[in-house]
Coordinates of C-alpha atoms in Angstrom, one line a residue:
Chain A
X1 CA -4.4 -14.3 17.0
X2 CA -5.5 -12.2 14.1
X3 CA -7.7 -9.1 13.7
X4 CA -9.4 -8.7 10.4
X5 CA -11.4 -5.8 8.9
X6 CA -13.8 -6.6 6.0
X7 CA -14.8 -3.3 4.4
X8 CA -17.3 -2.8 1.6
X9 CA -20.3 -0.9 0.3
X10 CA -23.9 -1.8 0.9
X11 CA -24.8 -5.2 -0.6
X12 CA -21.1 -5.7 -1.6
X13 CA -21.0 -9.2 -0.2
X14 CA -18.8 -8.1 2.7
X15 CA -20.9 -10.0 5.4
X16 CA -20.8 -13.2 3.3
X17 CA -17.0 -12.8 2.8
X18 CA -16.5 -12.4 6.6
X19 CA -18.7 -15.4 7.3
X20 CA -16.6 -17.5 4.9
X21 CA -13.4 -16.4 6.7
X22 CA -15.0 -17.3 10.0
X23 CA -16.1 -20.7 8.8
X24 CA -12.7 -21.5 7.4
X25 CA -11.0 -20.7 10.7
X26 CA -12.0 -24.0 12.2
X27 CA -12.7 -22.1 15.5
X28 CA -15.9 -21.8 17.5
X29 CA -17.8 -18.8 16.1
X30 CA -19.4 -16.1 18.2
X31 CA -21.5 -13.8 15.9
X32 CA -22.0 -10.4 17.4
X33 CA -24.9 -8.6 15.8
X34 CA -25.0 -4.8 16.4
X35 CA -28.3 -4.3 14.6
X36 CA -31.4 -3.4 16.6
X37 CA -34.7 -4.3 15.2
X38 CA -36.0 -0.7 15.4
X39 CA -38.6 -1.0 12.8
X40 CA -40.3 -3.8 10.7
X41 CA -37.9 -3.4 7.7
X42 CA -34.9 -3.8 9.9
X43 CA -36.5 -6.8 11.7
X44 CA -37.0 -8.5 8.3
X45 CA -33.3 -7.8 7.3
X46 CA -32.0 -9.2 10.6
X47 CA -34.2 -12.4 10.4
X48 CA -33.1 -13.0 6.8
X49 CA -29.4 -12.6 7.7
X50 CA -29.8 -14.9 10.7
X51 CA -31.4 -17.6 8.6
X52 CA -28.3 -17.6 6.3
X53 CA -25.8 -18.4 9.1
X54 CA -24.9 -21.9 10.4
X55 CA -27.1 -23.0 13.2
X56 CA -24.3 -23.9 15.5
X57 CA -22.8 -20.4 15.7
X58 CA -23.5 -18.6 18.9
X59 CA -25.3 -15.2 18.3
X60 CA -24.9 -12.3 20.7
X61 CA -26.9 -9.1 20.2
X62 CA -25.1 -6.0 21.4
X63 CA -25.9 -2.6 19.9
X64 CA -23.6 -0.5 22.1
X65 CA -21.1 -2.2 24.5
X66 CA -18.8 -3.7 21.9
X67 CA -15.6 -3.6 24.0
X68 CA -17.2 -5.4 26.9
X69 CA -18.7 -8.0 24.6
X70 CA -15.3 -8.7 23.0
X71 CA -13.7 -8.9 26.5
X72 CA -16.3 -11.5 27.5
X73 CA -16.1 -13.7 24.4
X74 CA -12.6 -13.4 22.9
X75 CA -10.6 -16.6 23.6
X76 CA -7.9 -18.5 21.7
X77 CA -10.4 -21.2 20.6
X78 CA -12.9 -18.8 19.4
X79 CA -13.4 -16.3 16.5
X80 CA -15.7 -13.4 17.2
X81 CA -17.4 -11.9 14.1
X82 CA -18.8 -8.4 14.6
X83 CA -21.4 -7.4 11.9
X84 CA -21.2 -4.4 11.7
X85 CA -19.2 -1.5 13.0
X86 CA -21.2 1.1 11.0
X87 CA -24.5 0.1 12.7
X88 CA -22.7 0.2 16.1
X89 CA -21.5 3.7 15.3
X90 CA -25.1 4.7 14.3
X91 CA -26.4 3.2 17.5
X92 CA -23.9 5.2 19.6
X93 CA -24.6 8.5 17.9
X94 CA -28.4 8.1 18.2
X95 CA -28.7 6.1 21.4
X96 CA -29.8 9.0 23.6
X97 CA -32.2 10.5 21.1
X98 CA -29.8 13.5 21.0
X99 CA -31.3 16.6 19.4
X100 CA -28.5 17.4 16.9
X101 CA -28.6 20.9 15.3
X102 CA -29.1 21.0 11.5
X103 CA -26.1 23.2 11.0
X104 CA -23.0 24.1 13.1
X105 CA -20.8 22.1 15.4
X106 CA -22.0 18.6 16.4
X107 CA -21.1 17.5 19.9
X108 CA -20.9 13.7 19.7
X109 CA -22.1 11.8 22.8
X110 CA -19.5 11.2 25.5
X111 CA -20.4 7.5 25.4
X112 CA -19.4 7.3 21.7
X113 CA -15.9 8.5 22.6
X114 CA -15.6 6.2 25.6
X115 CA -16.8 3.1 23.7
X116 CA -14.6 3.8 20.8
X117 CA -11.5 4.1 23.0
X118 CA -12.4 1.0 24.9
X119 CA -12.8 -1.0 21.7
X120 CA -9.4 0.0 20.3
X121 CA -7.8 -0.8 23.7
X122 CA -9.5 -4.2 23.8
X123 CA -8.4 -5.0 20.3
X124 CA -4.8 -4.4 21.3
X125 CA -4.8 -6.2 24.6
X126 CA -7.3 -9.1 24.1
X127 CA -6.5 -12.6 22.8
X128 CA -8.4 -14.5 20.1
X129 CA -9.4 -13.8 16.5
X130 CA -11.8 -11.0 15.6
X131 CA -13.3 -10.3 12.3
X132 CA -15.1 -6.9 11.8
X133 CA -17.5 -6.0 9.0
X134 CA -17.8 -2.3 8.2
X135 CA -19.3 -0.1 5.6
X136 CA -17.5 2.2 3.2
X137 CA -19.9 5.3 3.2
X138 CA -17.6 8.1 2.0
X139 CA -17.5 7.6 -1.8
X140 CA -20.7 9.3 -2.8
X141 CA -21.8 13.0 -2.8
X142 CA -21.2 14.6 0.5
X143 CA -24.7 14.6 2.1
X144 CA -26.7 17.5 3.5
X145 CA -27.1 18.0 7.2
X146 CA -24.4 18.5 9.9
X147 CA -25.2 15.3 11.7
X148 CA -25.1 13.2 8.5
X149 CA -21.7 14.7 7.7
X150 CA -20.5 14.1 11.2
X151 CA -21.6 10.5 10.9
X152 CA -19.8 10.1 7.6
X153 CA -16.7 11.6 9.1
X154 CA -16.8 9.3 12.1
X155 CA -17.5 6.2 10.0
X156 CA -14.4 7.0 7.9
X157 CA -12.2 7.7 11.0
X158 CA -13.4 4.5 12.6
X159 CA -12.5 2.5 9.5
X160 CA -9.1 4.0 9.5
X161 CA -8.5 3.3 13.2
X162 CA -9.7 -0.3 13.0
X163 CA -7.7 -0.8 9.9
X164 CA -4.6 0.5 11.6
X165 CA -5.2 -1.9 14.5
X166 CA -5.9 -4.9 12.3
X167 CA -3.5 -7.5 10.8
X168 CA -5.6 -8.0 7.7
X169 CA -7.8 -5.6 5.8
X170 CA -9.8 -6.6 2.8
X171 CA -12.1 -4.5 0.6
X172 CA -15.0 -6.3 -1.0
X173 CA -16.8 -5.2 -4.2
X174 CA -19.3 -7.3 -6.1
X175 CA -18.5 -10.2 -3.7
X176 CA -14.9 -10.2 -4.6
X177 CA -12.0 -9.3 -2.2
X178 CA -9.1 -6.9 -2.7
X179 CA -6.4 -7.2 -0.1
X180 CA -5.5 -3.8 1.4
X181 CA -3.3 -5.1 4.2
X182 CA -1.9 -8.4 5.4
X183 CA -2.4 -11.9 3.9
X184 CA -5.0 -12.7 1.3
X185 CA -8.1 -13.5 3.3
Chain B
X1 CA -16.0 -17.5 -24.8
X2 CA -15.6 -15.0 -21.9
X3 CA -18.0 -13.0 -19.7
X4 CA -16.6 -9.8 -18.3
X5 CA -18.0 -7.3 -15.7
X6 CA -16.7 -3.8 -15.7
X7 CA -17.8 -2.2 -12.5
X8 CA -17.3 1.5 -11.4
X9 CA -18.8 4.7 -10.1
X10 CA -20.5 7.4 -12.1
X11 CA -18.0 9.0 -14.5
X12 CA -15.3 6.5 -13.5
X13 CA -14.4 5.7 -17.1
X14 CA -16.0 2.3 -16.9
X15 CA -17.8 2.6 -20.3
X16 CA -14.7 3.7 -22.1
X17 CA -12.8 0.8 -20.5
X18 CA -15.4 -1.7 -21.6
X19 CA -15.4 -0.2 -25.1
X20 CA -11.6 -0.6 -25.2
X21 CA -11.9 -4.2 -24.3
X22 CA -14.5 -4.7 -27.0
X23 CA -12.4 -3.0 -29.7
X24 CA -9.4 -5.1 -28.7
X25 CA -11.3 -8.4 -29.1
X26 CA -11.2 -8.2 -32.9
X27 CA -14.8 -9.5 -33.0
X28 CA -17.9 -7.9 -34.4
X29 CA -19.4 -5.7 -31.8
X30 CA -23.0 -5.4 -30.8
X31 CA -23.6 -2.6 -28.4
X32 CA -26.7 -3.0 -26.3
X33 CA -27.9 0.3 -24.9
X34 CA -30.3 -0.1 -21.9
X35 CA -30.9 3.6 -21.6
X36 CA -34.2 5.1 -22.5
X37 CA -34.4 8.7 -23.5
X38 CA -37.0 9.5 -20.9
X39 CA -36.2 13.2 -20.7
X40 CA -34.1 15.8 -22.5
X41 CA -31.1 15.5 -20.2
X42 CA -30.9 11.7 -20.8
X43 CA -31.4 12.1 -24.5
X44 CA -28.4 14.4 -24.6
X45 CA -26.3 11.9 -22.6
X46 CA -27.3 9.1 -24.9
X47 CA -26.5 11.1 -28.1
X48 CA -23.1 12.1 -26.7
X49 CA -22.2 8.5 -25.8
X50 CA -23.3 7.2 -29.2
X51 CA -21.1 9.8 -31.0
X52 CA -18.1 8.5 -29.1
X53 CA -18.5 4.9 -30.4
X54 CA -17.1 3.5 -33.7
X55 CA -19.6 3.9 -36.5
X56 CA -19.4 0.3 -37.6
X57 CA -20.6 -1.1 -34.3
X58 CA -24.2 -2.4 -34.3
X59 CA -26.4 -0.7 -31.7
X60 CA -29.4 -2.3 -30.2
X61 CA -31.6 -0.4 -27.8
X62 CA -33.2 -2.7 -25.2
X63 CA -34.3 -1.3 -21.9
X64 CA -35.9 -4.5 -20.4
X65 CA -35.6 -7.8 -22.3
X66 CA -31.9 -8.3 -21.8
X67 CA -31.8 -12.2 -21.8
X68 CA -33.7 -12.3 -25.0
X69 CA -31.4 -9.8 -26.6
X70 CA -28.3 -11.8 -25.6
X71 CA -30.0 -14.9 -26.9
X72 CA -30.5 -13.2 -30.2
X73 CA -27.1 -11.7 -30.7
X74 CA -24.5 -13.7 -28.8
X75 CA -22.4 -15.8 -31.3
X76 CA -18.8 -17.0 -31.4
X77 CA -17.8 -14.3 -33.9
X78 CA -19.4 -11.5 -31.9
X79 CA -18.9 -9.6 -28.7
X80 CA -22.0 -8.2 -27.0
X81 CA -21.4 -5.1 -24.9
X82 CA -24.2 -4.2 -22.5
X83 CA -24.1 -0.7 -21.1
X84 CA -25.4 -0.7 -18.5
X85 CA -26.9 -3.2 -16.0
X86 CA -27.8 -0.5 -13.5
X87 CA -30.1 1.4 -15.9
X88 CA -31.6 -2.0 -16.9
X89 CA -32.4 -2.6 -13.2
X90 CA -33.9 0.9 -12.9
X91 CA -36.0 0.3 -16.0
X92 CA -37.3 -3.0 -14.6
X93 CA -38.1 -1.5 -11.2
X94 CA -40.0 1.4 -12.6
X95 CA -41.4 0.0 -15.9
X96 CA -44.9 -0.3 -14.7
X97 CA -45.0 3.0 -12.9
X98 CA -45.4 1.1 -9.7
X99 CA -46.6 3.0 -6.7
X100 CA -44.0 2.0 -4.1
X101 CA -44.7 2.9 -0.5
X102 CA -42.4 5.4 1.2
X103 CA -41.7 3.0 4.1
X104 CA -42.2 -0.7 4.8
X105 CA -41.7 -3.7 2.6
X106 CA -41.2 -3.2 -1.2
X107 CA -42.6 -5.8 -3.4
X108 CA -40.5 -5.8 -6.5
X109 CA -42.2 -6.4 -9.9
X110 CA -42.5 -10.1 -10.9
X111 CA -40.9 -9.1 -14.3
X112 CA -37.7 -8.0 -12.5
X113 CA -37.3 -11.4 -10.9
X114 CA -38.1 -13.2 -14.2
X115 CA -35.7 -11.1 -16.3
X116 CA -32.9 -11.4 -13.8
X117 CA -33.2 -15.2 -13.6
X118 CA -33.4 -15.4 -17.4
X119 CA -30.3 -13.2 -17.8
X120 CA -28.2 -15.4 -15.4
X121 CA -29.4 -18.6 -17.1
X122 CA -28.6 -17.1 -20.6
X123 CA -25.1 -16.1 -19.4
X124 CA -24.4 -19.7 -18.3
X125 CA -25.8 -21.4 -21.4
X126 CA -25.1 -19.0 -24.3
X127 CA -22.0 -18.9 -26.5
X128 CA -20.0 -15.8 -27.4
X129 CA -18.3 -13.0 -25.5
X130 CA -20.2 -10.6 -23.3
X131 CA -19.0 -7.5 -21.6
X132 CA -21.3 -5.9 -19.0
X133 CA -20.9 -2.3 -17.6
X134 CA -22.4 -1.7 -14.2
X135 CA -22.4 0.9 -11.5
X136 CA -21.2 0.7 -8.0
X137 CA -23.8 2.6 -6.0
X138 CA -23.4 1.3 -2.4
X139 CA -20.4 3.2 -1.2
X140 CA -22.1 6.4 -0.1
X141 CA -24.5 7.2 2.7
X142 CA -27.5 4.9 2.8
X143 CA -30.2 7.0 1.1
X144 CA -33.7 7.8 2.5
X145 CA -36.8 6.1 1.1
X146 CA -37.7 2.4 1.1
X147 CA -37.6 2.1 -2.7
X148 CA -34.2 3.8 -3.0
X149 CA -32.8 1.4 -0.5
X150 CA -34.4 -1.5 -2.3
X151 CA -32.8 -0.3 -5.5
X152 CA -29.4 0.0 -3.9
X153 CA -29.8 -3.5 -2.4
X154 CA -30.8 -5.0 -5.8
X155 CA -28.0 -3.2 -7.6
X156 CA -25.5 -4.6 -5.2
X157 CA -27.0 -8.1 -5.4
X158 CA -27.0 -8.0 -9.2
X159 CA -23.4 -7.0 -9.3
X160 CA -22.5 -9.9 -7.0
X161 CA -24.5 -12.4 -9.1
X162 CA -23.0 -11.2 -12.4
X163 CA -19.5 -11.1 -10.9
X164 CA -20.0 -14.7 -9.8
X165 CA -21.1 -15.8 -13.3
X166 CA -18.3 -13.9 -15.0
X167 CA -14.8 -15.0 -15.9
X168 CA -13.3 -11.5 -15.5
X169 CA -14.3 -8.7 -13.2
X170 CA -12.6 -5.3 -13.2
X171 CA -13.2 -2.3 -11.0
X172 CA -12.5 1.1 -12.6
X173 CA -11.7 4.3 -10.8
X174 CA -10.4 7.5 -12.4
X175 CA -10.3 5.6 -15.7
X176 CA -7.8 3.0 -14.3
X177 CA -8.7 -0.7 -13.9
X178 CA -8.2 -2.9 -10.8
X179 CA -8.6 -6.6 -11.5
X180 CA -11.0 -8.3 -9.0
X181 CA -11.2 -11.6 -10.8
X182 CA -9.7 -13.4 -13.8
X183 CA -7.1 -12.0 -16.2
X184 CA -6.0 -8.4 -16.4
X185 CA -8.4 -6.9 -18.9
Chain C
X1 CA 9.7 15.1 -11.7
X2 CA 6.6 13.2 -10.8
X3 CA 2.9 13.9 -10.8
X4 CA 0.8 11.9 -8.3
X5 CA -3.0 11.6 -7.7
X6 CA -4.2 10.4 -4.4
X7 CA -7.9 9.5 -4.7
X8 CA -10.2 8.4 -2.0
X9 CA -13.6 8.9 -0.3
X10 CA -14.4 11.3 2.5
X11 CA -12.4 10.6 5.6
X12 CA -10.5 7.8 3.8
X13 CA -7.1 9.0 5.0
X14 CA -6.2 10.4 1.6
X15 CA -4.9 13.7 2.8
X16 CA -2.7 12.0 5.5
X17 CA -1.4 9.6 2.8
X18 CA -0.5 12.5 0.5
X19 CA 1.2 14.4 3.3
X20 CA 3.2 11.3 4.1
X21 CA 4.3 11.1 0.4
X22 CA 5.3 14.8 0.6
X23 CA 7.2 14.4 3.8
X24 CA 9.1 11.4 2.4
X25 CA 10.2 13.3 -0.7
X26 CA 12.8 15.3 1.1
X27 CA 11.9 18.4 -0.9
X28 CA 10.6 21.8 0.3
X29 CA 6.8 21.5 0.6
X30 CA 4.3 24.0 -0.6
X31 CA 0.9 23.1 0.5
X32 CA -1.9 24.6 -1.6
X33 CA -5.2 24.7 0.2
X34 CA -8.2 25.1 -2.1
X35 CA -10.7 25.3 0.8
X36 CA -12.4 28.6 1.5
X37 CA -13.7 29.2 5.1
X38 CA -17.2 30.0 3.9
X39 CA -18.8 29.1 7.1
X40 CA -17.9 28.3 10.7
X41 CA -17.9 24.5 10.2
X42 CA -15.5 24.8 7.3
X43 CA -13.3 27.2 9.2
X44 CA -13.0 24.7 12.0
X45 CA -12.1 21.9 9.6
X46 CA -9.5 24.0 7.9
X47 CA -7.9 25.0 11.2
X48 CA -7.8 21.4 12.4
X49 CA -6.2 20.3 9.1
X50 CA -3.6 23.0 9.4
X51 CA -2.6 22.2 12.9
X52 CA -1.8 18.6 11.7
X53 CA 0.7 19.8 9.2
X54 CA 4.4 20.4 9.8
X55 CA 5.0 24.0 10.8
X56 CA 7.8 24.5 8.2
X57 CA 5.6 23.8 5.2
X58 CA 4.6 26.8 3.3
X59 CA 0.9 27.2 2.9
X60 CA -0.8 28.9 0.0
X61 CA -4.6 29.4 -0.1
X62 CA -5.9 29.4 -3.6
X63 CA -9.6 28.5 -4.2
X64 CA -9.6 29.1 -8.0
X65 CA -6.4 30.0 -9.9
X66 CA -4.7 26.6 -9.5
X67 CA -2.7 26.6 -12.8
X68 CA -1.2 30.0 -12.0
X69 CA -0.4 28.9 -8.5
X70 CA 1.4 25.8 -9.8
X71 CA 3.2 27.9 -12.4
X72 CA 4.4 30.2 -9.6
X73 CA 5.5 27.5 -7.1
X74 CA 6.6 24.4 -9.0
X75 CA 10.3 24.0 -9.0
X76 CA 12.8 21.1 -9.1
X77 CA 13.6 21.5 -5.4
X78 CA 10.0 21.7 -4.3
X79 CA 6.9 19.5 -4.0
X80 CA 3.6 21.2 -4.4
X81 CA 0.7 19.4 -2.6
X82 CA -2.8 20.4 -3.7
X83 CA -5.6 19.5 -1.3
X84 CA -8.0 19.1 -2.8
X85 CA -9.2 19.1 -6.4
X86 CA -12.8 18.4 -5.5
X87 CA -13.1 21.6 -3.5
X88 CA -11.4 23.5 -6.3
X89 CA -14.1 22.2 -8.7
X90 CA -16.8 23.2 -6.3
X91 CA -15.4 26.7 -6.0
X92 CA -15.2 27.1 -9.7
X93 CA -18.8 25.9 -10.3
X94 CA -20.2 28.2 -7.6
X95 CA -17.8 31.1 -7.6
X96 CA -20.2 33.4 -9.4
X97 CA -23.3 32.5 -7.4
X98 CA -24.7 31.1 -10.7
X99 CA -28.4 30.4 -10.6
X100 CA -28.4 26.9 -12.0
X101 CA -31.8 25.4 -13.0
X102 CA -33.2 22.5 -11.0
X103 CA -33.7 20.4 -14.2
X104 CA -32.4 20.5 -17.7
X105 CA -29.1 21.4 -19.2
X106 CA -26.5 23.0 -17.0
X107 CA -24.1 25.5 -18.6
X108 CA -21.0 25.4 -16.6
X109 CA -19.1 28.7 -16.1
X110 CA -16.6 29.6 -18.8
X111 CA -13.9 30.1 -16.1
X112 CA -14.3 26.4 -15.1
X113 CA -13.4 25.3 -18.6
X114 CA -10.5 27.7 -18.9
X115 CA -9.0 26.9 -15.5
X116 CA -9.3 23.2 -16.1
X117 CA -7.6 23.4 -19.5
X118 CA -4.9 25.6 -18.0
X119 CA -4.3 23.2 -15.2
X120 CA -3.9 20.2 -17.5
X121 CA -1.5 22.2 -19.7
X122 CA 0.6 23.3 -16.7
X123 CA 0.8 19.8 -15.5
X124 CA 2.3 18.7 -18.8
X125 CA 4.7 21.6 -19.2
X126 CA 5.9 22.5 -15.7
X127 CA 8.8 21.1 -13.8
X128 CA 8.8 19.9 -10.2
X129 CA 6.8 17.3 -8.2
X130 CA 3.0 17.7 -7.7
X131 CA 0.7 15.6 -5.5
X132 CA -3.0 16.1 -5.9
X133 CA -5.6 15.0 -3.4
X134 CA -9.1 14.3 -4.8
X135 CA -12.4 12.8 -3.8
X136 CA -14.1 9.9 -5.2
X137 CA -17.8 11.0 -5.2
X138 CA -19.4 8.7 -7.8
X139 CA -19.9 5.4 -5.9
X140 CA -23.2 6.2 -4.1
X141 CA -26.8 6.6 -5.4
X142 CA -27.0 9.2 -8.2
X143 CA -28.2 12.3 -6.4
X144 CA -31.2 14.5 -7.3
X145 CA -30.9 17.8 -8.9
X146 CA -29.3 18.7 -12.3
X147 CA -26.4 20.7 -10.8
X148 CA -25.5 18.0 -8.3
X149 CA -25.4 15.5 -11.1
X150 CA -23.3 17.9 -13.2
X151 CA -20.9 18.3 -10.3
X152 CA -20.6 14.5 -9.9
X153 CA -20.0 14.2 -13.6
X154 CA -17.3 16.8 -13.7
X155 CA -15.6 15.5 -10.5
X156 CA -15.4 12.1 -12.2
X157 CA -14.1 13.5 -15.5
X158 CA -11.6 15.6 -13.6
X159 CA -10.3 12.6 -11.8
X160 CA -9.9 10.7 -15.1
X161 CA -8.1 13.6 -16.7
X162 CA -5.7 14.1 -13.8
X163 CA -5.1 10.4 -13.5
X164 CA -4.3 10.2 -17.3
X165 CA -1.8 13.1 -16.8
X166 CA -0.2 11.6 -13.7
X167 CA 2.7 9.2 -13.3
X168 CA 1.3 7.6 -10.1
X169 CA -2.3 7.2 -9.0
X170 CA -3.2 5.6 -5.7
X171 CA -6.6 4.9 -4.3
X172 CA -7.0 5.1 -0.5
X173 CA -9.6 3.3 1.6
X174 CA -9.5 3.1 5.4
X175 CA -6.1 4.8 5.4
X176 CA -4.6 2.1 3.2
X177 CA -3.3 2.6 -0.4
X178 CA -4.1 0.6 -3.5
X179 CA -1.9 1.4 -6.5
X180 CA -3.8 2.1 -9.7
X181 CA -0.9 3.4 -11.8
X182 CA 2.8 3.7 -11.5
X183 CA 5.0 2.8 -8.6
X184 CA 3.8 2.0 -5.1
X185 CA 3.6 5.3 -3.3

């Protein structure tokens, strides 16, 4: 049983790297897509990604309830590939069309805190391989707007928490992996 | 014959690192500048960069036709240093003053696709060392605007394609190199 | 005597890593906070950070005169931890409420140049361990606005200069270190 985090920037090749890891595992693959086709651009991106994956992989779409999805699908003969944590975080922060203030303290939704805690607990207790894909978003200029900064903060904190709970962590740039933790993968 | 990609953020020291690699090669250096002095700020940056380079290096300015420039200058006794791919991409996307929509699908210029394919083909078939400098632009918050996102996507895809076609890839941060592929360089 | 630079994105875990290095040194720790509580959000962040640090560490708040602060506190039995250089740079650039133009050449404050030179000189000549925390801000899309670009340029140049003057440089992502220079730390 192994838990792996594949971290990288936008269009870094992180999804392709994670899919290669999954294919090499020899296990049955369950692909968990956290993207929601909210607009036409996103729908095109989702369809393009799906066409790139092997047809025999099972695909599950779950924008919010990630812990329950892992609970349902993780098993010793399977590898669950979650792509990606950053969209899941976005979905949780904006699921309820919350009216965040432009400045000042941001109160994040209760559901975000609950889902995050449940995910970390499931990671610890469940059986079966998991590979997470996640974005590095904190290496540019700090963006304007309190909610965007809160998002950047939570994305970074989430990456740290998942990395700490993982056996392997790999950073991908230009399609090439740098091992941050665990075995080369 | 070696092809090297030096990847890094803005002001990461990537150009200085690439120039060091070039100087150490012992070959005749042809420096290909893709920057165009579109405004006064850029003209100052270009002049400052040029003053930093050895006077005996040949300088070629080519904002768009990179494959043809490599074809013309690559030779066993030379090293061609291209600085940088990200500006070349920008030049291609905005060469024709295209009126990109704010949202929705972005149709990239035909010339971009042609030049990109020609560059990758030239890399494979040509003889003589090449060193590319390129920006990592995908590790911040995903920017607003369909064309900016399309640019970020293409910049990342281009880095992946050039990295796959290169013998050596090095990531530079704070002036220090991390080898992603090939020999330490 | 060692000088260490801990570099990373926002919420990368760089501060926690630097604090771990400090705690492991066995020396008396002087924590130099460069943050100014300019608004309520920043005041909350500062208070939260402070609550996380050991109570017996000395804390010094110094937004601008970093060289003089190092001169005063560096000693063989102490480790001075500076968190962070990027805020110090921001403080210097905006200390005098300078009215930077939106486009064109940016004349940075004389005090910035003086403080930067003094810091690099002090680093070379002083005795006693120093650990710097600094942000990587150059790996996103190049931001709009001449002053923001000038800030990004200076932040990158500062990281290069401090890295060159340091014995150890470590890059932190998702809480995990990658050694760029010197011993694993």
